[in-house]
């Protein structure tokens, strides 16, 4: 079945440093979404990317979708302690019907040291 | 506007028992999906319901089942519980009427412990 590989698994940064997490798929994706889960919480939707080469920004967060629609990244500039949590990418395959099914990456656990 | 509500939030069962989890979606959302989250396997898709019909199913054994009611509320059931079923079960709702999955709104989950 479809797999989405996400790296790194863990990332420890000092407050103010940048952070990037990457997702890769061996198959072409229809779209990719990003979610954030705070410790003890539930996944919360951040953004959806649909177009090849798409770049979207939300304040300090920058999301990219690869030209081949097989990879994506999330970059946080100047991390803050409020950025702590696990960041997941979640994808649907191209050419099919997904009906509620997202394939999640393993997630990157971000720790920010003040 | 109320979010996705899941009950119970926590429960403890023993092997062989069965469990029923409930999910009330955001008002107006007709699609309800269920996911299992474990430290080892991460977030895995169980099934999705829309207008009381199961439209999609993940790779879980038949012990895992679900249903949706006419008011879009959904339940999932796990029979003959195994230790490996210990997990956070997340329900998500969406406006989704089309084939490709859009934004999912997750509930806080039901944490199941099987002893």
PDB file of C-alpha atoms in Angstrom:
ATOM      1  CA  UNK A   1       0.000   0.000   0.000  1.00  0.00           C
ATOM      2  CA  UNK A   2       0.896   3.638  -0.119  1.00  0.00           C
ATOM      3  CA  UNK A   3       3.617   4.789   2.240  1.00  0.00           C
ATOM      4  CA  UNK A   4       4.721   8.255   3.153  1.00  0.00           C
ATOM      5  CA  UNK A   5       8.144   8.532   4.736  1.00  0.00           C
ATOM      6  CA  UNK A   6       8.715  11.464   7.053  1.00  0.00           C
ATOM      7  CA  UNK A   7      12.033  12.631   8.466  1.00  0.00           C
ATOM      8  CA  UNK A   8      13.454  13.368  10.904  1.00  0.00           C
ATOM      9  CA  UNK A   9      11.636  11.445  13.611  1.00  0.00           C
ATOM     10  CA  UNK A  10      12.818  13.846  16.296  1.00  0.00           C
ATOM     11  CA  UNK A  11      14.141  17.386  16.228  1.00  0.00           C
ATOM     12  CA  UNK A  12      15.421  19.357  19.183  1.00  0.00           C
ATOM     13  CA  UNK A  13      16.046  23.049  18.613  1.00  0.00           C
ATOM     14  CA  UNK A  14      16.814  26.111  20.633  1.00  0.00           C
ATOM     15  CA  UNK A  15      14.144  28.762  20.592  1.00  0.00           C
ATOM     16  CA  UNK A  16      14.773  31.017  17.631  1.00  0.00           C
ATOM     17  CA  UNK A  17      16.326  28.329  15.442  1.00  0.00           C
ATOM     18  CA  UNK A  18      14.666  27.115  12.268  1.00  0.00           C
ATOM     19  CA  UNK A  19      13.043  23.714  11.800  1.00  0.00           C
ATOM     20  CA  UNK A  20      12.239  21.631   8.738  1.00  0.00           C
ATOM     21  CA  UNK A  21      10.465  18.304   8.302  1.00  0.00           C
ATOM     22  CA  UNK A  22      10.268  16.381   5.042  1.00  0.00           C
ATOM     23  CA  UNK A  23       7.854  13.893   3.541  1.00  0.00           C
ATOM     24  CA  UNK A  24       8.522  11.598   0.603  1.00  0.00           C
ATOM     25  CA  UNK A  25       6.349   9.209  -1.345  1.00  0.00           C
ATOM     26  CA  UNK A  26       7.290   6.678  -4.002  1.00  0.00           C
ATOM     27  CA  UNK A  27       3.994   7.358  -5.791  1.00  0.00           C
ATOM     28  CA  UNK A  28       2.485  10.547  -7.137  1.00  0.00           C
ATOM     29  CA  UNK A  29       0.188  12.234  -4.685  1.00  0.00           C
ATOM     30  CA  UNK A  30      -3.127  13.922  -5.315  1.00  0.00           C
ATOM     31  CA  UNK A  31      -2.638  16.309  -2.461  1.00  0.00           C
ATOM     32  CA  UNK A  32      -0.768  16.554   0.798  1.00  0.00           C
ATOM     33  CA  UNK A  33      -1.943  17.950   4.090  1.00  0.00           C
ATOM     34  CA  UNK A  34      -0.072  18.928   7.221  1.00  0.00           C
ATOM     35  CA  UNK A  35      -1.316  18.492  10.769  1.00  0.00           C
ATOM     36  CA  UNK A  36       0.041  19.453  14.180  1.00  0.00           C
ATOM     37  CA  UNK A  37      -0.597  17.448  17.315  1.00  0.00           C
ATOM     38  CA  UNK A  38       0.294  18.988  20.642  1.00  0.00           C
ATOM     39  CA  UNK A  39       1.366  16.645  23.449  1.00  0.00           C
ATOM     40  CA  UNK A  40      -1.758  14.938  24.777  1.00  0.00           C
ATOM     41  CA  UNK A  41      -3.866  16.490  22.047  1.00  0.00           C
ATOM     42  CA  UNK A  42      -5.364  15.583  18.722  1.00  0.00           C
ATOM     43  CA  UNK A  43      -4.200  16.372  15.173  1.00  0.00           C
ATOM     44  CA  UNK A  44      -5.135  19.831  13.988  1.00  0.00           C
ATOM     45  CA  UNK A  45      -5.178  20.710  10.308  1.00  0.00           C
ATOM     46  CA  UNK A  46      -2.609  23.259   9.180  1.00  0.00           C
ATOM     47  CA  UNK A  47      -2.793  23.342   5.397  1.00  0.00           C
ATOM     48  CA  UNK A  48      -3.458  21.445   2.182  1.00  0.00           C
ATOM     49  CA  UNK A  49      -1.282  21.573  -0.935  1.00  0.00           C
ATOM     50  CA  UNK A  50      -2.687  20.459  -4.249  1.00  0.00           C
ATOM     51  CA  UNK A  51      -0.668  21.917  -7.109  1.00  0.00           C
ATOM     52  CA  UNK A  52       2.747  20.847  -8.343  1.00  0.00           C
ATOM     53  CA  UNK A  53       5.433  23.175  -6.969  1.00  0.00           C
ATOM     54  CA  UNK A  54       2.963  24.922  -4.689  1.00  0.00           C
ATOM     55  CA  UNK A  55       4.330  27.055  -1.858  1.00  0.00           C
ATOM     56  CA  UNK A  56       2.129  28.408   0.912  1.00  0.00           C
ATOM     57  CA  UNK A  57       3.011  30.497   3.931  1.00  0.00           C
ATOM     58  CA  UNK A  58       1.327  30.948   7.276  1.00  0.00           C
ATOM     59  CA  UNK A  59       3.220  33.485   9.341  1.00  0.00           C
ATOM     60  CA  UNK A  60       6.457  31.687  10.262  1.00  0.00           C
ATOM     61  CA  UNK A  61       5.454  28.420   8.548  1.00  0.00           C
ATOM     62  CA  UNK A  62       6.281  27.674   4.911  1.00  0.00           C
ATOM     63  CA  UNK A  63       4.860  24.642   3.142  1.00  0.00           C
ATOM     64  CA  UNK A  64       6.106  23.285  -0.182  1.00  0.00           C
ATOM     65  CA  UNK A  65       4.843  20.606  -2.558  1.00  0.00           C
ATOM     66  CA  UNK A  66       7.386  19.135  -4.941  1.00  0.00           C
ATOM     67  CA  UNK A  67       7.250  19.542  -8.688  1.00  0.00           C
ATOM     68  CA  UNK A  68       6.651  15.828  -9.145  1.00  0.00           C
ATOM     69  CA  UNK A  69       4.060  15.803  -6.354  1.00  0.00           C
ATOM     70  CA  UNK A  70       6.005  13.129  -4.516  1.00  0.00           C
ATOM     71  CA  UNK A  71       7.489  15.172  -1.708  1.00  0.00           C
ATOM     72  CA  UNK A  72       6.670  18.011   0.601  1.00  0.00           C
ATOM     73  CA  UNK A  73       8.254  20.016   3.369  1.00  0.00           C
ATOM     74  CA  UNK A  74       7.267  22.190   6.282  1.00  0.00           C
ATOM     75  CA  UNK A  75       9.696  24.871   7.438  1.00  0.00           C
ATOM     76  CA  UNK A  76       9.307  26.912  10.594  1.00  0.00           C
ATOM     77  CA  UNK A  77      11.360  30.069  10.897  1.00  0.00           C
ATOM     78  CA  UNK A  78      12.533  31.218  14.330  1.00  0.00           C
ATOM     79  CA  UNK A  79      10.823  28.559  16.395  1.00  0.00           C
ATOM     80  CA  UNK A  80       8.943  29.443  19.550  1.00  0.00           C
ATOM     81  CA  UNK A  81       8.008  27.272  22.514  1.00  0.00           C
ATOM     82  CA  UNK A  82       4.436  27.271  21.243  1.00  0.00           C
ATOM     83  CA  UNK A  83       5.634  25.319  18.184  1.00  0.00           C
ATOM     84  CA  UNK A  84       6.254  22.222  20.327  1.00  0.00           C
ATOM     85  CA  UNK A  85       4.380  19.164  19.103  1.00  0.00           C
ATOM     86  CA  UNK A  86       4.332  16.473  16.450  1.00  0.00           C
ATOM     87  CA  UNK A  87       3.994  17.516  12.836  1.00  0.00           C
ATOM     88  CA  UNK A  88       2.439  15.045  10.436  1.00  0.00           C
ATOM     89  CA  UNK A  89       2.147  15.048   6.717  1.00  0.00           C
ATOM     90  CA  UNK A  90      -0.837  13.180   5.320  1.00  0.00           C
ATOM     91  CA  UNK A  91      -1.438  12.309   1.715  1.00  0.00           C
ATOM     92  CA  UNK A  92      -3.878  10.868  -0.755  1.00  0.00           C
ATOM     93  CA  UNK A  93      -2.799   9.018  -3.872  1.00  0.00           C
ATOM     94  CA  UNK A  94      -3.338  10.468  -7.300  1.00  0.00           C
ATOM     95  CA  UNK A  95      -5.868   8.912  -9.595  1.00  0.00           C
ATOM     96  CA  UNK A  96      -8.107   7.292  -7.050  1.00  0.00           C
ATOM     97  CA  UNK A  97     -10.847   8.026  -4.617  1.00  0.00           C
ATOM     98  CA  UNK A  98      -9.761   8.385  -1.025  1.00  0.00           C
ATOM     99  CA  UNK A  99     -13.035   8.922   0.863  1.00  0.00           C
ATOM    100  CA  UNK A 100     -11.674  10.008   4.201  1.00  0.00           C
ATOM    101  CA  UNK A 101      -8.486   8.005   3.938  1.00  0.00           C
ATOM    102  CA  UNK A 102      -5.261   9.844   4.547  1.00  0.00           C
ATOM    103  CA  UNK A 103      -1.925   8.084   4.688  1.00  0.00           C
ATOM    104  CA  UNK A 104       0.023   9.726   7.481  1.00  0.00           C
ATOM    105  CA  UNK A 105       3.739  10.019   7.778  1.00  0.00           C
ATOM    106  CA  UNK A 106       5.304   8.849  11.022  1.00  0.00           C
ATOM    107  CA  UNK A 107       5.512  12.406  12.272  1.00  0.00           C
ATOM    108  CA  UNK A 108       8.337  14.625  13.471  1.00  0.00           C
ATOM    109  CA  UNK A 109       8.399  15.377  17.176  1.00  0.00           C
ATOM    110  CA  UNK A 110       9.624  18.932  17.685  1.00  0.00           C
ATOM    111  CA  UNK A 111      11.064  20.026  21.009  1.00  0.00           C
ATOM    112  CA  UNK A 112      11.944  23.673  21.512  1.00  0.00           C
ATOM    113  CA  UNK A 113      14.313  24.610  24.312  1.00  0.00           C
ATOM    114  CA  UNK A 114      13.816  28.127  25.695  1.00  0.00           C
TER     115      UNK A 114
ATOM    116  CA  UNK B   1     -19.637  25.868  16.943  1.00  0.00           C
ATOM    117  CA  UNK B   2     -19.004  22.615  18.762  1.00  0.00           C
ATOM    118  CA  UNK B   3     -16.162  20.441  17.566  1.00  0.00           C
ATOM    119  CA  UNK B   4     -16.049  16.705  17.099  1.00  0.00           C
ATOM    120  CA  UNK B   5     -17.081  14.972  20.297  1.00  0.00           C
ATOM    121  CA  UNK B   6     -15.895  11.513  21.232  1.00  0.00           C
ATOM    122  CA  UNK B   7     -17.021   9.375  24.127  1.00  0.00           C
ATOM    123  CA  UNK B   8     -15.775   7.881  26.276  1.00  0.00           C
ATOM    124  CA  UNK B   9     -12.440   9.664  26.553  1.00  0.00           C
ATOM    125  CA  UNK B  10     -10.757   6.870  28.466  1.00  0.00           C
ATOM    126  CA  UNK B  11     -11.602   3.252  29.006  1.00  0.00           C
ATOM    127  CA  UNK B  12      -9.976   0.080  30.235  1.00  0.00           C
ATOM    128  CA  UNK B  13     -11.007  -3.342  29.019  1.00  0.00           C
ATOM    129  CA  UNK B  14      -9.665  -6.854  29.326  1.00  0.00           C
ATOM    130  CA  UNK B  15      -8.744  -9.218  26.538  1.00  0.00           C
ATOM    131  CA  UNK B  16     -11.713 -10.873  24.893  1.00  0.00           C
ATOM    132  CA  UNK B  17     -14.148  -8.115  25.735  1.00  0.00           C
ATOM    133  CA  UNK B  18     -15.692  -5.789  23.206  1.00  0.00           C
ATOM    134  CA  UNK B  19     -15.906  -2.019  23.132  1.00  0.00           C
ATOM    135  CA  UNK B  20     -18.064   0.587  21.444  1.00  0.00           C
ATOM    136  CA  UNK B  21     -16.816   4.111  20.851  1.00  0.00           C
ATOM    137  CA  UNK B  22     -19.011   7.019  19.864  1.00  0.00           C
ATOM    138  CA  UNK B  23     -18.397  10.083  17.733  1.00  0.00           C
ATOM    139  CA  UNK B  24     -20.559  13.131  17.101  1.00  0.00           C
ATOM    140  CA  UNK B  25     -19.299  15.123  14.118  1.00  0.00           C
ATOM    141  CA  UNK B  26     -19.363  18.858  13.656  1.00  0.00           C
ATOM    142  CA  UNK B  27     -22.864  19.980  12.783  1.00  0.00           C
ATOM    143  CA  UNK B  28     -23.373  19.760   9.033  1.00  0.00           C
ATOM    144  CA  UNK B  29     -20.506  17.361   8.443  1.00  0.00           C
ATOM    145  CA  UNK B  30     -21.687  14.139   6.859  1.00  0.00           C
ATOM    146  CA  UNK B  31     -18.388  12.316   6.477  1.00  0.00           C
ATOM    147  CA  UNK B  32     -16.928  10.569   9.505  1.00  0.00           C
ATOM    148  CA  UNK B  33     -13.595   8.764   9.476  1.00  0.00           C
ATOM    149  CA  UNK B  34     -11.939   6.705  12.172  1.00  0.00           C
ATOM    150  CA  UNK B  35      -8.222   6.384  12.808  1.00  0.00           C
ATOM    151  CA  UNK B  36      -6.140   4.340  15.213  1.00  0.00           C
ATOM    152  CA  UNK B  37      -3.041   5.978  16.679  1.00  0.00           C
ATOM    153  CA  UNK B  38      -0.308   3.945  18.362  1.00  0.00           C
ATOM    154  CA  UNK B  39       3.330   4.779  19.112  1.00  0.00           C
ATOM    155  CA  UNK B  40       4.518   1.972  16.876  1.00  0.00           C
ATOM    156  CA  UNK B  41       2.232   2.226  13.859  1.00  0.00           C
ATOM    157  CA  UNK B  42       1.307   5.889  13.986  1.00  0.00           C
ATOM    158  CA  UNK B  43      -1.995   7.055  12.564  1.00  0.00           C
ATOM    159  CA  UNK B  44      -3.782   4.384  10.570  1.00  0.00           C
ATOM    160  CA  UNK B  45      -7.089   4.682   8.733  1.00  0.00           C
ATOM    161  CA  UNK B  46      -9.859   2.369   9.877  1.00  0.00           C
ATOM    162  CA  UNK B  47     -12.940   3.343   7.839  1.00  0.00           C
ATOM    163  CA  UNK B  48     -15.059   6.195   6.568  1.00  0.00           C
ATOM    164  CA  UNK B  49     -18.810   6.669   6.525  1.00  0.00           C
ATOM    165  CA  UNK B  50     -20.968   9.047   4.563  1.00  0.00           C
ATOM    166  CA  UNK B  51     -24.750   9.107   4.677  1.00  0.00           C
ATOM    167  CA  UNK B  52     -24.811   5.889   6.672  1.00  0.00           C
ATOM    168  CA  UNK B  53     -22.714   4.059   4.059  1.00  0.00           C
ATOM    169  CA  UNK B  54     -19.180   2.810   4.484  1.00  0.00           C
ATOM    170  CA  UNK B  55     -17.287   4.224   1.533  1.00  0.00           C
ATOM    171  CA  UNK B  56     -13.781   3.189   2.441  1.00  0.00           C
ATOM    172  CA  UNK B  57     -12.052   0.724   4.712  1.00  0.00           C
ATOM    173  CA  UNK B  58      -8.486   0.301   5.899  1.00  0.00           C
ATOM    174  CA  UNK B  59      -6.502  -2.861   6.493  1.00  0.00           C
ATOM    175  CA  UNK B  60      -7.874  -3.931   9.826  1.00  0.00           C
ATOM    176  CA  UNK B  61      -9.377  -7.299  10.761  1.00  0.00           C
ATOM    177  CA  UNK B  62     -13.105  -7.861  10.797  1.00  0.00           C
ATOM    178  CA  UNK B  63     -13.134  -7.399  14.581  1.00  0.00           C
ATOM    179  CA  UNK B  64     -13.177  -3.692  13.824  1.00  0.00           C
ATOM    180  CA  UNK B  65     -16.512  -2.454  12.591  1.00  0.00           C
ATOM    181  CA  UNK B  66     -18.466   0.739  12.489  1.00  0.00           C
ATOM    182  CA  UNK B  67     -21.700   2.345  11.535  1.00  0.00           C
ATOM    183  CA  UNK B  68     -23.208   5.740  10.991  1.00  0.00           C
ATOM    184  CA  UNK B  69     -26.636   6.932  11.925  1.00  0.00           C
ATOM    185  CA  UNK B  70     -28.998   9.210  10.037  1.00  0.00           C
ATOM    186  CA  UNK B  71     -27.881  12.193  12.143  1.00  0.00           C
ATOM    187  CA  UNK B  72     -24.258  11.509  11.036  1.00  0.00           C
ATOM    188  CA  UNK B  73     -23.197  10.317  14.473  1.00  0.00           C
ATOM    189  CA  UNK B  74     -20.959   7.304  14.223  1.00  0.00           C
ATOM    190  CA  UNK B  75     -19.896   4.394  16.358  1.00  0.00           C
ATOM    191  CA  UNK B  76     -17.072   1.950  16.043  1.00  0.00           C
ATOM    192  CA  UNK B  77     -16.901  -1.431  17.681  1.00  0.00           C
ATOM    193  CA  UNK B  78     -13.988  -3.674  18.417  1.00  0.00           C
ATOM    194  CA  UNK B  79     -14.823  -7.234  19.386  1.00  0.00           C
ATOM    195  CA  UNK B  80     -12.633  -9.851  21.051  1.00  0.00           C
ATOM    196  CA  UNK B  81     -10.134  -7.275  22.227  1.00  0.00           C
ATOM    197  CA  UNK B  82      -6.440  -8.008  22.037  1.00  0.00           C
ATOM    198  CA  UNK B  83      -3.582  -6.340  23.877  1.00  0.00           C
ATOM    199  CA  UNK B  84      -2.479  -4.779  20.584  1.00  0.00           C
ATOM    200  CA  UNK B  85      -5.758  -2.916  20.294  1.00  0.00           C
ATOM    201  CA  UNK B  86      -4.612  -0.524  23.004  1.00  0.00           C
ATOM    202  CA  UNK B  87      -4.511   2.802  21.238  1.00  0.00           C
ATOM    203  CA  UNK B  88      -5.946   6.255  20.843  1.00  0.00           C
ATOM    204  CA  UNK B  89      -8.959   6.019  18.541  1.00  0.00           C
ATOM    205  CA  UNK B  90      -9.582   9.238  16.709  1.00  0.00           C
ATOM    206  CA  UNK B  91     -12.719  10.248  14.923  1.00  0.00           C
ATOM    207  CA  UNK B  92     -12.605  12.932  12.248  1.00  0.00           C
ATOM    208  CA  UNK B  93     -15.386  14.654  10.398  1.00  0.00           C
ATOM    209  CA  UNK B  94     -15.430  16.692   7.235  1.00  0.00           C
ATOM    210  CA  UNK B  95     -17.715  18.368   4.727  1.00  0.00           C
ATOM    211  CA  UNK B  96     -16.451  15.832   2.255  1.00  0.00           C
ATOM    212  CA  UNK B  97     -18.897  14.971  -0.449  1.00  0.00           C
ATOM    213  CA  UNK B  98     -16.344  14.370  -3.183  1.00  0.00           C
ATOM    214  CA  UNK B  99     -13.895  11.587  -3.724  1.00  0.00           C
ATOM    215  CA  UNK B 100     -10.706  13.215  -2.527  1.00  0.00           C
ATOM    216  CA  UNK B 101     -10.222  13.834   1.144  1.00  0.00           C
ATOM    217  CA  UNK B 102     -10.042  17.418   2.281  1.00  0.00           C
ATOM    218  CA  UNK B 103      -9.443  18.901   5.707  1.00  0.00           C
ATOM    219  CA  UNK B 104     -10.271  16.575   8.575  1.00  0.00           C
ATOM    220  CA  UNK B 105     -11.477  17.860  11.932  1.00  0.00           C
ATOM    221  CA  UNK B 106     -10.375  15.454  14.637  1.00  0.00           C
ATOM    222  CA  UNK B 107     -11.962  14.821  17.986  1.00  0.00           C
ATOM    223  CA  UNK B 108      -9.897  14.481  21.138  1.00  0.00           C
ATOM    224  CA  UNK B 109      -9.983  10.716  20.869  1.00  0.00           C
ATOM    225  CA  UNK B 110     -10.905   7.737  22.990  1.00  0.00           C
ATOM    226  CA  UNK B 111      -7.942   6.176  24.717  1.00  0.00           C
ATOM    227  CA  UNK B 112      -8.440   2.431  25.024  1.00  0.00           C
ATOM    228  CA  UNK B 113      -6.280   0.295  27.263  1.00  0.00           C
ATOM    229  CA  UNK B 114      -6.609  -3.469  26.987  1.00  0.00           C
ATOM    230  CA  UNK B 115      -5.294  -5.485  29.928  1.00  0.00           C
TER     231      UNK B 115
END
